[in-house]
Amino acid sequence: MEVSCVVCSMDMAPWSVADRERHVNACLDAEATERFDCPTCGQELTDCDEQQRTQHVNRCLDRVENQDTEVNGQETATSGAETELQTQVNNKSDCGYVCKICGLDMSAIGLMRRIRHVKLCGQKFGVRPADMGGMEPAESIVARLDKKEEKRNAFALMMKSSKGQEEAATTGIERSNVFDVLMRGSKTAAVLNARKRPVPFKFTRKAIQRRRLLYPDFKCIQGTNPPFIVDGFQYACKENSSIYFLTHFHSDHYGGLTKDFDCGVIYCNEITAKLVVQELGVHMKYVHPVGMNIPVLVSDVQVTFMDANHCPGSTIILFRLKDGKTYLHTGDFRFHRKMLGYHALQPHIPTGTETIDHKGTIVGLQRLDGVYLDTTYCDPKYTFPTQQVAVDHALELMDKHIKQEKVLYLFGSYTIGKERLFMEIARKFQKKICVSKAKLKIIETFGWPSDAMQLLTTEPAATNLHVVRMQDLQMDYLTVLLAKHRLRQIHVYGIPYSEHSSFAELCDFVQVVNPHSIIPTVRWLLDR
């Protein structure tokens, strides 16, 4: 099957899906970045600033000037008359600033605009900067020569006429034009024919569907047919699969999922299913809610959803294939030792009482064939306390200030997430907590008991405990809030409450589970 890059048309058939995706992304990044090459030596200067580019171009042209000076010196020693003629022609070229490609007179524009013009001409007519040194300049469109000798500069040296043009001027031979430059020599024609122009990046429905076919390996459970795509709705199309899984309702996991979804069935937790229909408008017939800790069969694969300790509705998913291979997808999770007690994981978790054979293998233990691991904080620098320690710390801080009635307490939260922290405080002090109407509508899908729901209100004046967006806790917003209410003080307490596993917790989890393979699911670690 022929598989080619949609940008550069390179054949990618022998490559893996991950290599294809990386190549296409690199091509798209290159298309979006404006390239800058030195007009003299052809070296790429895209990453340099304007001053560095100018200095580089001047250095290159100084070398050209020195070479020309040596050549002119030799010619002077052999023929005085020829030297006088050469000097007159050079003075004409230096004053003209003629583009070597199209012949345009650029005397009235600045250095950087001249360089940009030459670059655009090269792109338009297929002439590379490295080939410009040996190119015969075209005739100037506007002949503008001053009698007064102008001061020589770097760009004038770069654009001055070649020796071949000087000879043509003295012998009356017609100069080459743009068509001659483009058609000159079989080598140029061969280069132009061999180089395929990049396919423009189209945004038509068909082009978008084609790009969706290139899903990365970590988005698909190995050995499943049709492929089980997990948290990969930006690749959702009927050509890829009809079976999709959503671990939880966070935008970096449901990204690409819209009300127009009709590619298959989405399997997810009951809370997540309600949010997908309510918040995204996906039709209910495409959403299949699955109960927690209950094995279900999906296309001959046994699937079990378990709590991920991340946010309401978040799950880790165990896939037991027909051939006996087993994979665990953690989605986003905060590991806790209580997870080792999940019934579905018992065959894969050592208890310490198993028998070990002469090869050092635990008898009767079924090692997981692979774990699709949440590697958000997979770095030793990420150390933070458990959620309970963070909650206890927040309660201690609140206890110091809660008796002050004229204090407003703001708790940052996402669309879904951090609910445990502010609800623990509301329960401890039996105070109502204010949330937005949109937030309350989302919380109503969680199935909380009535005593918890009674602690919530949408009336800001009813309580001094308010839940706000995380971005509303930035200092710019808080300063505006101070001015509005004529307050004098603000205290911001950072609570190290995380809903992702710390590095130490990831190590503990991997050491206990001990899978045959680990597949990271976070993009930054894959890039490393």
Short mmCIF file of C-alpha atoms in Angstrom, two decimals:
data_model
loop_
_atom_site.label_atom_id
_atom_site.label_comp_id
_atom_site.label_asym_id
_atom_site.label_seq_id
_atom_site.Cartn_x
_atom_site.Cartn_y
_atom_site.Cartn_z
CA MET A 1 0.00 0.00 0.00
CA GLU A 2 1.40 3.39 -0.98
CA VAL A 3 1.60 5.87 1.88
CA SER A 4 3.05 9.30 1.11
CA CYS A 5 3.48 12.51 3.10
CA VAL A 6 0.66 14.98 2.44
CA VAL A 7 3.15 17.86 2.55
CA CYS A 8 6.32 16.75 0.72
CA SER A 9 4.96 13.60 -1.01
CA MET A 10 7.78 11.45 0.40
CA ASP A 11 7.08 7.70 0.39
CA MET A 12 6.43 6.57 4.01
CA ALA A 13 5.19 3.03 3.34
CA PRO A 14 8.09 1.24 5.15
CA TRP A 15 7.79 3.49 8.25
CA SER A 16 5.87 2.91 11.46
CA VAL A 17 2.77 4.96 12.26
CA ALA A 18 4.69 6.97 14.89
CA ASP A 19 7.51 7.79 12.41
CA ARG A 20 4.93 8.87 9.82
CA GLU A 21 3.25 11.20 12.29
CA ARG A 22 6.57 12.74 13.35
CA HIS A 23 7.57 13.28 9.71
CA VAL A 24 4.23 14.93 8.78
CA ASN A 25 4.38 17.18 11.86
CA ALA A 26 7.96 18.20 11.00
CA CYS A 27 6.91 19.01 7.44
CA LEU A 28 3.99 21.10 8.66
CA ASP A 29 6.25 22.98 11.09
CA ALA A 30 8.72 23.66 8.28
CA GLU A 31 5.93 24.95 6.04
CA ALA A 32 4.75 27.32 8.76
CA THR A 33 8.25 28.68 9.43
CA GLU A 34 9.63 31.28 7.05
CA ARG A 35 13.07 30.20 5.82
CA PHE A 36 15.94 32.67 5.43
CA ASP A 37 19.09 31.76 3.50
CA CYS A 38 22.25 33.78 2.91
CA PRO A 39 22.08 34.99 -0.74
CA THR A 40 25.84 34.51 -1.12
CA CYS A 41 26.77 31.18 0.48
CA GLY A 42 23.31 29.62 0.84
CA GLN A 43 23.64 28.96 4.60
CA GLU A 44 20.29 28.86 6.45
CA LEU A 45 19.86 31.84 8.82
CA THR A 46 16.25 31.22 9.90
CA ASP A 47 17.09 31.05 13.61
CA CYS A 48 19.20 34.24 13.57
CA ASP A 49 17.85 37.69 14.32
CA GLU A 50 18.05 40.56 11.81
CA GLN A 51 21.37 41.90 13.14
CA GLN A 52 23.04 38.48 12.99
CA ARG A 53 21.76 37.91 9.44
CA THR A 54 23.13 41.29 8.31
CA GLN A 55 26.52 40.61 9.90
CA HIS A 56 26.70 37.19 8.25
CA VAL A 57 25.80 38.56 4.82
CA ASN A 58 28.38 41.37 5.18
CA ARG A 59 31.10 38.89 6.15
CA CYS A 60 30.33 36.74 3.12
CA LEU A 61 30.41 39.76 0.82
CA ASP A 62 33.64 41.06 2.34
CA ARG A 63 35.24 37.78 1.29
CA VAL A 64 33.82 38.25 -2.21
CA GLU A 65 35.21 41.80 -2.29
CA ASN A 66 38.67 40.62 -1.24
CA GLN A 67 38.67 37.95 -3.92
CA ASP A 68 37.58 40.48 -6.54
CA THR A 69 40.30 42.89 -5.38
CA GLU A 70 42.99 40.21 -5.88
CA VAL A 71 41.66 39.37 -9.34
CA ASN A 72 41.49 43.06 -10.27
CA GLY A 73 45.06 43.50 -9.07
CA GLN A 74 46.30 40.75 -11.36
CA GLU A 75 44.41 42.22 -14.29
CA THR A 76 45.95 45.64 -13.57
CA ALA A 77 49.44 44.20 -13.78
CA THR A 78 48.78 42.73 -17.23
CA SER A 79 46.74 45.46 -18.87
CA GLY A 80 46.20 49.05 -17.70
CA ALA A 81 43.51 49.79 -20.29
CA GLU A 82 41.52 46.69 -19.36
CA THR A 83 41.71 47.69 -15.68
CA GLU A 84 40.33 51.15 -16.41
CA LEU A 85 37.40 49.64 -18.30
CA GLN A 86 36.80 47.13 -15.47
CA THR A 87 36.67 49.95 -12.88
CA GLN A 88 34.14 51.92 -14.90
CA VAL A 89 31.83 48.93 -15.26
CA ASN A 90 32.16 48.04 -11.55
CA ASN A 91 31.17 51.56 -10.54
CA LYS A 92 28.05 51.21 -12.66
CA SER A 93 27.17 47.91 -11.02
CA ASP A 94 27.70 49.20 -7.50
CA CYS A 95 25.38 52.10 -8.05
CA GLY A 96 22.64 50.05 -9.71
CA TYR A 97 21.81 47.39 -7.08
CA VAL A 98 20.25 45.18 -9.74
CA CYS A 99 18.57 41.88 -8.77
CA LYS A 100 20.50 39.07 -10.45
CA ILE A 101 17.34 37.06 -11.04
CA CYS A 102 14.66 39.44 -12.33
CA GLY A 103 16.78 42.51 -13.17
CA LEU A 104 14.84 44.91 -10.93
CA ASP A 105 16.67 48.09 -9.86
CA MET A 106 16.71 48.16 -6.04
CA SER A 107 18.65 51.38 -5.46
CA ALA A 108 15.81 53.03 -3.54
CA ILE A 109 15.18 50.24 -1.00
CA GLY A 110 17.09 49.20 2.13
CA LEU A 111 19.42 46.26 2.68
CA MET A 112 16.95 43.88 4.33
CA ARG A 113 14.28 44.55 1.70
CA ARG A 114 16.84 43.79 -1.05
CA ILE A 115 17.75 40.49 0.60
CA ARG A 116 14.08 39.59 1.01
CA HIS A 117 13.41 40.47 -2.64
CA VAL A 118 16.24 38.22 -3.83
CA LYS A 119 14.99 35.42 -1.61
CA LEU A 120 11.42 35.68 -2.94
CA CYS A 121 12.69 35.80 -6.52
CA GLY A 122 14.67 32.62 -5.91
CA GLN A 123 11.61 30.86 -4.54
CA LYS A 124 9.41 32.09 -7.37
CA PHE A 125 11.75 31.11 -10.23
CA GLY A 126 13.30 28.01 -8.62
CA VAL A 127 16.79 29.46 -8.18
CA ARG A 128 18.73 28.42 -5.08
CA PRO A 129 20.82 30.99 -3.16
CA ALA A 130 23.91 28.77 -3.49
CA ASP A 131 23.65 28.95 -7.31
CA MET A 132 23.55 32.73 -7.46
CA GLY A 133 27.33 33.15 -7.40
CA GLY A 134 27.67 31.67 -10.88
CA MET A 135 24.55 33.22 -12.37
CA GLU A 136 24.69 35.88 -15.06
CA PRO A 137 22.68 38.92 -13.86
CA ALA A 138 19.64 39.92 -15.87
CA GLU A 139 19.29 43.34 -17.47
CA SER A 140 17.99 46.02 -15.13
CA ILE A 141 14.37 47.06 -15.68
CA VAL A 142 15.13 50.62 -14.60
CA ALA A 143 18.56 52.04 -15.52
CA ARG A 144 19.39 54.53 -12.77
CA LEU A 145 23.09 55.51 -12.72
CA ASP A 146 24.34 58.56 -10.81
CA LYS A 147 27.38 60.43 -12.06
CA LYS A 148 28.48 60.98 -8.46
CA GLU A 149 30.23 57.88 -7.08
CA GLU A 150 28.27 56.39 -4.23
CA LYS A 151 29.75 54.79 -1.12
CA ARG A 152 30.35 51.06 -1.57
CA ASN A 153 28.36 48.78 0.75
CA ALA A 154 28.03 45.02 1.25
CA PHE A 155 24.87 44.57 -0.76
CA ALA A 156 26.27 46.50 -3.71
CA LEU A 157 29.19 44.06 -3.82
CA MET A 158 26.79 41.14 -3.63
CA MET A 159 24.70 42.41 -6.51
CA LYS A 160 27.48 43.73 -8.74
CA SER A 161 27.81 42.44 -12.28
CA SER A 162 29.91 39.38 -12.99
CA LYS A 163 32.84 39.33 -15.29
CA GLY A 164 30.72 37.62 -17.93
CA GLN A 165 28.29 40.53 -17.98
CA GLU A 166 31.13 43.02 -18.32
CA GLU A 167 32.44 41.14 -21.31
CA ALA A 168 28.95 41.05 -22.80
CA ALA A 169 28.60 44.80 -22.32
CA THR A 170 31.88 45.54 -24.14
CA THR A 171 31.31 43.07 -27.00
CA GLY A 172 27.63 43.91 -27.57
CA ILE A 173 26.41 40.40 -26.75
CA GLU A 174 22.80 40.40 -25.51
CA ARG A 175 22.41 39.78 -21.78
CA SER A 176 20.36 36.88 -20.44
CA ASN A 177 16.81 37.51 -19.26
CA VAL A 178 14.64 35.71 -16.70
CA PHE A 179 13.59 33.01 -19.17
CA ASP A 180 17.25 32.35 -20.05
CA VAL A 181 18.10 32.01 -16.36
CA LEU A 182 15.33 29.50 -15.75
CA MET A 183 16.07 27.43 -18.85
CA ARG A 184 19.87 27.62 -18.76
CA GLY A 185 21.59 24.22 -18.83
CA SER A 186 20.36 20.67 -18.41
CA LYS A 187 21.52 20.61 -14.77
CA THR A 188 19.10 23.39 -13.76
CA ALA A 189 16.25 21.74 -15.64
CA ALA A 190 16.98 18.40 -14.02
CA VAL A 191 17.01 19.95 -10.55
CA LEU A 192 13.74 21.75 -11.17
CA ASN A 193 12.09 18.60 -12.53
CA ALA A 194 13.35 16.36 -9.73
CA ARG A 195 12.22 18.66 -6.95
CA LYS A 196 8.51 18.28 -6.31
CA ARG A 197 6.81 21.36 -5.08
CA PRO A 198 5.19 20.85 -1.64
CA VAL A 199 1.55 19.93 -1.64
CA PRO A 200 -0.38 22.82 -0.08
CA PHE A 201 -1.87 22.03 3.33
CA LYS A 202 -5.58 21.75 2.58
CA PHE A 203 -8.33 22.16 5.11
CA THR A 204 -11.07 20.48 3.13
CA ARG A 205 -13.09 17.73 4.81
CA LYS A 206 -11.39 15.09 2.68
CA ALA A 207 -7.89 16.33 3.57
CA ILE A 208 -8.73 16.41 7.29
CA GLN A 209 -10.06 12.85 7.11
CA ARG A 210 -6.83 11.74 5.41
CA ARG A 211 -4.68 13.25 8.16
CA ARG A 212 -6.81 11.54 10.80
CA LEU A 213 -5.70 8.14 9.51
CA LEU A 214 -2.24 8.69 11.00
CA TYR A 215 -2.93 7.92 14.65
CA PRO A 216 0.06 7.20 16.95
CA ASP A 217 0.64 3.73 18.37
CA PHE A 218 0.12 4.79 22.00
CA LYS A 219 -3.49 5.73 21.17
CA CYS A 220 -4.35 2.16 20.16
CA ILE A 221 -4.43 -1.02 22.29
CA GLN A 222 -2.06 -3.57 20.77
CA GLY A 223 -3.56 -6.67 19.17
CA THR A 224 -7.12 -5.35 18.86
CA ASN A 225 -9.08 -5.61 15.61
CA PRO A 226 -10.82 -3.33 14.89
CA PRO A 227 -8.35 -1.09 16.73
CA PHE A 228 -9.41 0.03 20.22
CA ILE A 229 -8.58 3.76 20.15
CA VAL A 230 -8.28 5.31 23.62
CA ASP A 231 -8.51 9.09 24.16
CA GLY A 232 -7.72 9.67 20.48
CA PHE A 233 -10.77 11.42 19.05
CA GLN A 234 -8.68 13.76 16.90
CA TYR A 235 -8.00 10.59 14.85
CA ALA A 236 -11.60 9.38 14.89
CA CYS A 237 -12.94 8.29 11.50
CA LYS A 238 -14.71 5.24 10.17
CA GLU A 239 -11.59 4.18 8.27
CA ASN A 240 -9.63 3.90 11.54
CA SER A 241 -12.06 2.15 13.85
CA SER A 242 -15.61 1.86 15.13
CA ILE A 243 -14.59 1.33 18.79
CA TYR A 244 -13.42 4.22 20.97
CA PHE A 245 -12.74 4.62 24.69
CA LEU A 246 -12.72 7.78 26.81
CA THR A 247 -10.98 7.52 30.20
CA HIS A 248 -12.36 10.80 31.62
CA PHE A 249 -13.84 14.16 30.69
CA HIS A 250 -10.78 16.40 30.33
CA SER A 251 -10.25 18.34 27.11
CA ASP A 252 -6.78 16.92 26.44
CA HIS A 253 -8.42 13.46 26.30
CA TYR A 254 -11.72 14.16 24.54
CA GLY A 255 -10.11 16.67 22.13
CA GLY A 256 -11.55 16.22 18.63
CA LEU A 257 -14.87 14.88 19.92
CA THR A 258 -17.81 17.00 18.74
CA LYS A 259 -21.56 16.73 18.33
CA ASP A 260 -20.95 15.53 14.76
CA PHE A 261 -19.28 12.29 15.93
CA ASP A 262 -20.66 9.30 14.02
CA CYS A 263 -17.60 7.08 13.65
CA GLY A 264 -18.62 4.32 16.05
CA VAL A 265 -19.33 3.66 19.73
CA ILE A 266 -17.69 5.46 22.68
CA TYR A 267 -17.22 3.32 25.80
CA CYS A 268 -16.77 5.24 29.04
CA ASN A 269 -17.80 5.58 32.68
CA GLU A 270 -21.44 6.58 33.39
CA ILE A 271 -20.43 10.04 34.67
CA THR A 272 -18.27 10.67 31.63
CA ALA A 273 -21.05 9.47 29.33
CA LYS A 274 -23.47 12.03 30.81
CA LEU A 275 -20.94 14.82 30.35
CA VAL A 276 -20.18 13.84 26.73
CA VAL A 277 -23.86 14.07 25.85
CA GLN A 278 -24.62 17.13 28.01
CA GLU A 279 -21.55 19.28 27.36
CA LEU A 280 -20.46 18.22 23.86
CA GLY A 281 -23.83 17.37 22.34
CA VAL A 282 -22.81 13.91 21.12
CA HIS A 283 -25.86 11.81 20.26
CA MET A 284 -26.70 9.22 22.92
CA LYS A 285 -26.75 6.37 20.40
CA TYR A 286 -22.97 6.71 19.98
CA VAL A 287 -22.22 6.66 23.74
CA HIS A 288 -22.19 3.41 25.72
CA PRO A 289 -21.83 3.86 29.52
CA VAL A 290 -20.06 0.98 31.30
CA GLY A 291 -20.40 0.12 34.98
CA MET A 292 -17.39 0.19 37.29
CA ASN A 293 -15.54 -3.06 38.17
CA ILE A 294 -17.85 -5.09 35.91
CA PRO A 295 -16.16 -7.00 33.04
CA VAL A 296 -17.90 -6.49 29.70
CA LEU A 297 -17.18 -7.99 26.30
CA VAL A 298 -16.36 -5.61 23.46
CA SER A 299 -15.55 -7.34 20.18
CA ASP A 300 -14.31 -10.49 21.98
CA VAL A 301 -12.14 -8.43 24.36
CA GLN A 302 -12.93 -8.39 28.09
CA VAL A 303 -12.92 -4.79 29.30
CA THR A 304 -13.06 -3.63 32.94
CA PHE A 305 -13.34 0.00 34.11
CA MET A 306 -11.89 0.94 37.55
CA ASP A 307 -11.54 4.20 39.49
CA ALA A 308 -8.44 6.24 38.53
CA ASN A 309 -8.46 8.57 41.58
CA HIS A 310 -8.05 11.54 39.21
CA CYS A 311 -11.37 13.37 38.86
CA PRO A 312 -15.06 12.37 38.96
CA GLY A 313 -15.68 9.75 36.27
CA SER A 314 -11.99 9.08 35.63
CA THR A 315 -11.07 5.44 34.99
CA ILE A 316 -8.25 3.04 34.39
CA ILE A 317 -9.19 0.30 31.90
CA LEU A 318 -8.06 -3.33 31.79
CA PHE A 319 -8.15 -5.07 28.39
CA ARG A 320 -7.97 -8.87 28.32
CA LEU A 321 -7.62 -10.03 24.70
CA LYS A 322 -8.89 -13.32 23.26
CA ASP A 323 -5.33 -14.67 22.97
CA GLY A 324 -4.75 -14.10 26.70
CA LYS A 325 -2.65 -10.95 26.45
CA THR A 326 -3.62 -8.24 28.95
CA TYR A 327 -3.05 -4.48 28.81
CA LEU A 328 -3.82 -1.79 31.38
CA HIS A 329 -4.52 1.79 30.29
CA THR A 330 -4.20 4.23 33.20
CA GLY A 331 -5.60 7.32 31.46
CA ASP A 332 -4.75 10.08 33.96
CA PHE A 333 -4.45 8.60 37.45
CA ARG A 334 -3.18 9.27 40.96
CA PHE A 335 -1.81 5.96 42.20
CA HIS A 336 -2.89 4.78 45.64
CA ARG A 337 -2.15 1.44 47.27
CA LYS A 338 -5.87 0.73 47.53
CA MET A 339 -5.87 0.23 43.73
CA LEU A 340 -3.92 -2.98 44.23
CA GLY A 341 -7.08 -4.39 45.80
CA TYR A 342 -9.16 -4.05 42.64
CA HIS A 343 -10.61 -7.48 41.86
CA ALA A 344 -9.78 -7.34 38.14
CA LEU A 345 -6.08 -6.68 38.90
CA GLN A 346 -5.65 -9.49 41.44
CA PRO A 347 -4.25 -12.07 38.94
CA HIS A 348 -1.54 -9.54 38.01
CA ILE A 349 -0.52 -8.29 41.50
CA PRO A 350 1.88 -10.37 43.67
CA THR A 351 0.73 -10.83 47.28
CA GLY A 352 4.06 -11.98 48.68
CA THR A 353 2.88 -15.52 49.39
CA GLU A 354 3.41 -16.92 45.89
CA THR A 355 5.86 -19.68 45.04
CA ILE A 356 8.97 -18.81 43.03
CA ASP A 357 10.40 -21.44 40.68
CA HIS A 358 14.08 -22.13 39.96
CA LYS A 359 14.10 -19.46 37.22
CA GLY A 360 13.00 -16.75 39.65
CA THR A 361 9.50 -16.54 38.13
CA ILE A 362 6.46 -16.23 40.38
CA VAL A 363 4.29 -19.29 39.85
CA GLY A 364 0.68 -18.52 38.95
CA LEU A 365 1.21 -14.76 38.45
CA GLN A 366 0.01 -13.33 35.16
CA ARG A 367 2.24 -10.38 34.34
CA LEU A 368 0.60 -7.59 32.39
CA ASP A 369 1.81 -7.57 28.79
CA GLY A 370 1.80 -3.78 28.75
CA VAL A 371 0.80 -0.67 30.69
CA TYR A 372 -0.20 2.53 28.89
CA LEU A 373 1.13 4.82 31.62
CA ASP A 374 0.26 8.39 32.61
CA THR A 375 3.76 9.91 32.57
CA THR A 376 2.77 13.51 33.27
CA TYR A 377 5.18 13.76 36.21
CA CYS A 378 7.68 11.08 35.18
CA ASP A 379 10.69 13.05 36.38
CA PRO A 380 12.49 12.89 39.77
CA LYS A 381 11.99 16.64 40.26
CA TYR A 382 8.23 16.11 40.73
CA THR A 383 7.87 15.36 44.42
CA PHE A 384 4.71 16.34 46.30
CA PRO A 385 2.66 14.95 49.20
CA THR A 386 -0.32 12.66 49.01
CA GLN A 387 -3.76 14.15 48.43
CA GLN A 388 -4.75 13.58 52.06
CA VAL A 389 -1.69 15.47 53.34
CA ALA A 390 -2.51 18.37 50.99
CA VAL A 391 -6.15 18.43 52.15
CA ASP A 392 -5.09 18.39 55.82
CA HIS A 393 -2.75 21.32 55.15
CA ALA A 394 -5.60 23.30 53.53
CA LEU A 395 -7.85 22.58 56.53
CA GLU A 396 -5.15 23.88 58.91
CA LEU A 397 -4.85 27.12 56.93
CA MET A 398 -8.62 27.58 56.85
CA ASP A 399 -8.84 26.97 60.59
CA LYS A 400 -6.56 29.98 61.19
CA HIS A 401 -8.75 32.39 59.21
CA ILE A 402 -12.27 30.95 59.12
CA LYS A 403 -13.47 33.03 62.09
CA GLN A 404 -12.76 36.25 60.18
CA GLU A 405 -16.11 37.03 58.58
CA LYS A 406 -14.85 39.68 56.16
CA VAL A 407 -12.51 37.34 54.35
CA LEU A 408 -13.28 35.97 50.85
CA TYR A 409 -11.83 32.51 50.11
CA LEU A 410 -11.24 31.55 46.48
CA PHE A 411 -10.60 27.97 45.40
CA GLY A 412 -9.26 27.28 41.91
CA SER A 413 -10.86 24.47 39.91
CA TYR A 414 -11.04 23.16 36.37
CA THR A 415 -14.23 22.38 34.46
CA ILE A 416 -14.01 19.08 36.28
CA GLY A 417 -11.40 18.42 38.96
CA LYS A 418 -10.20 19.61 42.43
CA GLU A 419 -13.70 18.99 43.84
CA ARG A 420 -12.39 16.89 46.73
CA LEU A 421 -10.29 19.76 48.10
CA PHE A 422 -13.01 22.41 48.42
CA MET A 423 -15.73 19.91 49.42
CA GLU A 424 -13.59 18.62 52.31
CA ILE A 425 -13.33 22.21 53.59
CA ALA A 426 -17.07 22.79 53.18
CA ARG A 427 -17.86 19.60 55.13
CA LYS A 428 -15.35 20.33 57.89
CA PHE A 429 -16.69 23.82 58.63
CA GLN A 430 -20.29 23.13 57.47
CA LYS A 431 -20.30 26.20 55.25
CA LYS A 432 -21.89 26.54 51.83
CA ILE A 433 -19.57 26.99 48.90
CA CYS A 434 -20.47 29.06 45.84
CA VAL A 435 -20.03 27.61 42.34
CA SER A 436 -21.11 28.89 38.96
CA LYS A 437 -24.30 27.62 37.38
CA ALA A 438 -22.25 25.83 34.71
CA LYS A 439 -20.13 24.15 37.39
CA LEU A 440 -23.23 23.10 39.35
CA LYS A 441 -24.74 21.57 36.22
CA ILE A 442 -21.61 19.46 35.78
CA ILE A 443 -21.50 18.43 39.46
CA GLU A 444 -25.10 17.24 39.24
CA THR A 445 -23.91 14.46 36.92
CA PHE A 446 -21.59 13.05 39.62
CA GLY A 447 -24.38 11.41 41.61
CA TRP A 448 -23.33 12.92 44.94
CA PRO A 449 -25.53 12.32 48.01
CA SER A 450 -28.01 15.00 49.04
CA ASP A 451 -25.98 16.13 52.07
CA ALA A 452 -23.06 17.02 49.76
CA MET A 453 -25.28 18.81 47.22
CA GLN A 454 -26.83 20.93 50.01
CA LEU A 455 -23.42 22.48 50.64
CA LEU A 456 -23.42 24.02 47.15
CA THR A 457 -24.97 27.34 46.13
CA THR A 458 -24.90 29.63 43.10
CA GLU A 459 -25.53 32.79 45.16
CA PRO A 460 -22.23 34.65 45.78
CA ALA A 461 -23.67 36.59 48.71
CA ALA A 462 -24.65 33.41 50.57
CA THR A 463 -21.08 32.46 51.51
CA ASN A 464 -17.50 33.66 51.51
CA LEU A 465 -16.23 30.39 50.05
CA HIS A 466 -16.15 30.67 46.24
CA VAL A 467 -14.95 28.28 43.55
CA VAL A 468 -13.37 30.07 40.58
CA ARG A 469 -11.46 29.12 37.45
CA MET A 470 -7.76 28.38 37.89
CA GLN A 471 -6.83 31.34 35.67
CA ASP A 472 -8.83 33.65 37.95
CA LEU A 473 -6.22 33.12 40.67
CA GLN A 474 -3.55 34.88 38.63
CA MET A 475 -2.28 38.09 40.17
CA ASP A 476 -3.66 40.31 37.39
CA TYR A 477 -7.21 39.19 38.15
CA LEU A 478 -6.73 39.44 41.91
CA THR A 479 -5.47 43.03 41.57
CA VAL A 480 -8.65 43.97 39.70
CA LEU A 481 -10.68 42.26 42.42
CA LEU A 482 -8.89 44.31 45.08
CA ALA A 483 -9.67 47.57 43.30
CA LYS A 484 -13.30 46.61 42.81
CA HIS A 485 -13.95 45.79 46.46
CA ARG A 486 -11.53 48.34 47.93
CA LEU A 487 -9.73 45.64 49.87
CA ARG A 488 -6.24 46.02 51.26
CA GLN A 489 -4.77 42.55 51.49
CA ILE A 490 -4.58 39.33 49.55
CA HIS A 491 -2.98 36.06 50.67
CA VAL A 492 -2.37 33.33 48.08
CA TYR A 493 -1.65 29.88 49.51
CA GLY A 494 -0.37 27.28 47.10
CA ILE A 495 -1.69 23.85 48.06
CA PRO A 496 0.33 20.98 46.52
CA TYR A 497 -2.82 19.04 45.66
CA SER A 498 -2.26 17.00 42.52
CA GLU A 499 -4.52 14.61 40.66
CA HIS A 500 -1.58 13.01 38.82
CA SER A 501 0.88 10.50 40.28
CA SER A 502 4.18 11.85 41.58
CA PHE A 503 7.43 10.36 40.33
CA ALA A 504 7.79 8.27 43.51
CA GLU A 505 4.23 6.96 43.13
CA LEU A 506 4.87 6.04 39.49
CA CYS A 507 7.97 4.10 40.54
CA ASP A 508 6.00 2.33 43.27
CA PHE A 509 3.23 1.41 40.83
CA VAL A 510 5.59 0.06 38.16
CA GLN A 511 7.61 -1.89 40.72
CA VAL A 512 4.51 -3.64 42.04
CA VAL A 513 2.77 -4.28 38.72
CA ASN A 514 6.02 -5.14 36.87
CA PRO A 515 4.60 -5.27 33.32
CA HIS A 516 6.45 -6.67 30.31
CA SER A 517 6.35 -3.26 28.64
CA ILE A 518 5.48 0.37 29.44
CA ILE A 519 3.97 2.67 26.81
CA PRO A 520 4.06 6.36 27.85
CA THR A 521 0.95 8.31 26.92
CA VAL A 522 2.11 11.88 27.52
CA ARG A 523 3.42 13.71 24.44
CA TRP A 524 6.42 15.50 26.02
CA LEU A 525 7.99 12.22 27.18
CA LEU A 526 7.45 10.64 23.76
CA ASP A 527 9.32 13.57 22.16
CA ARG A 528 12.25 13.03 24.50
#
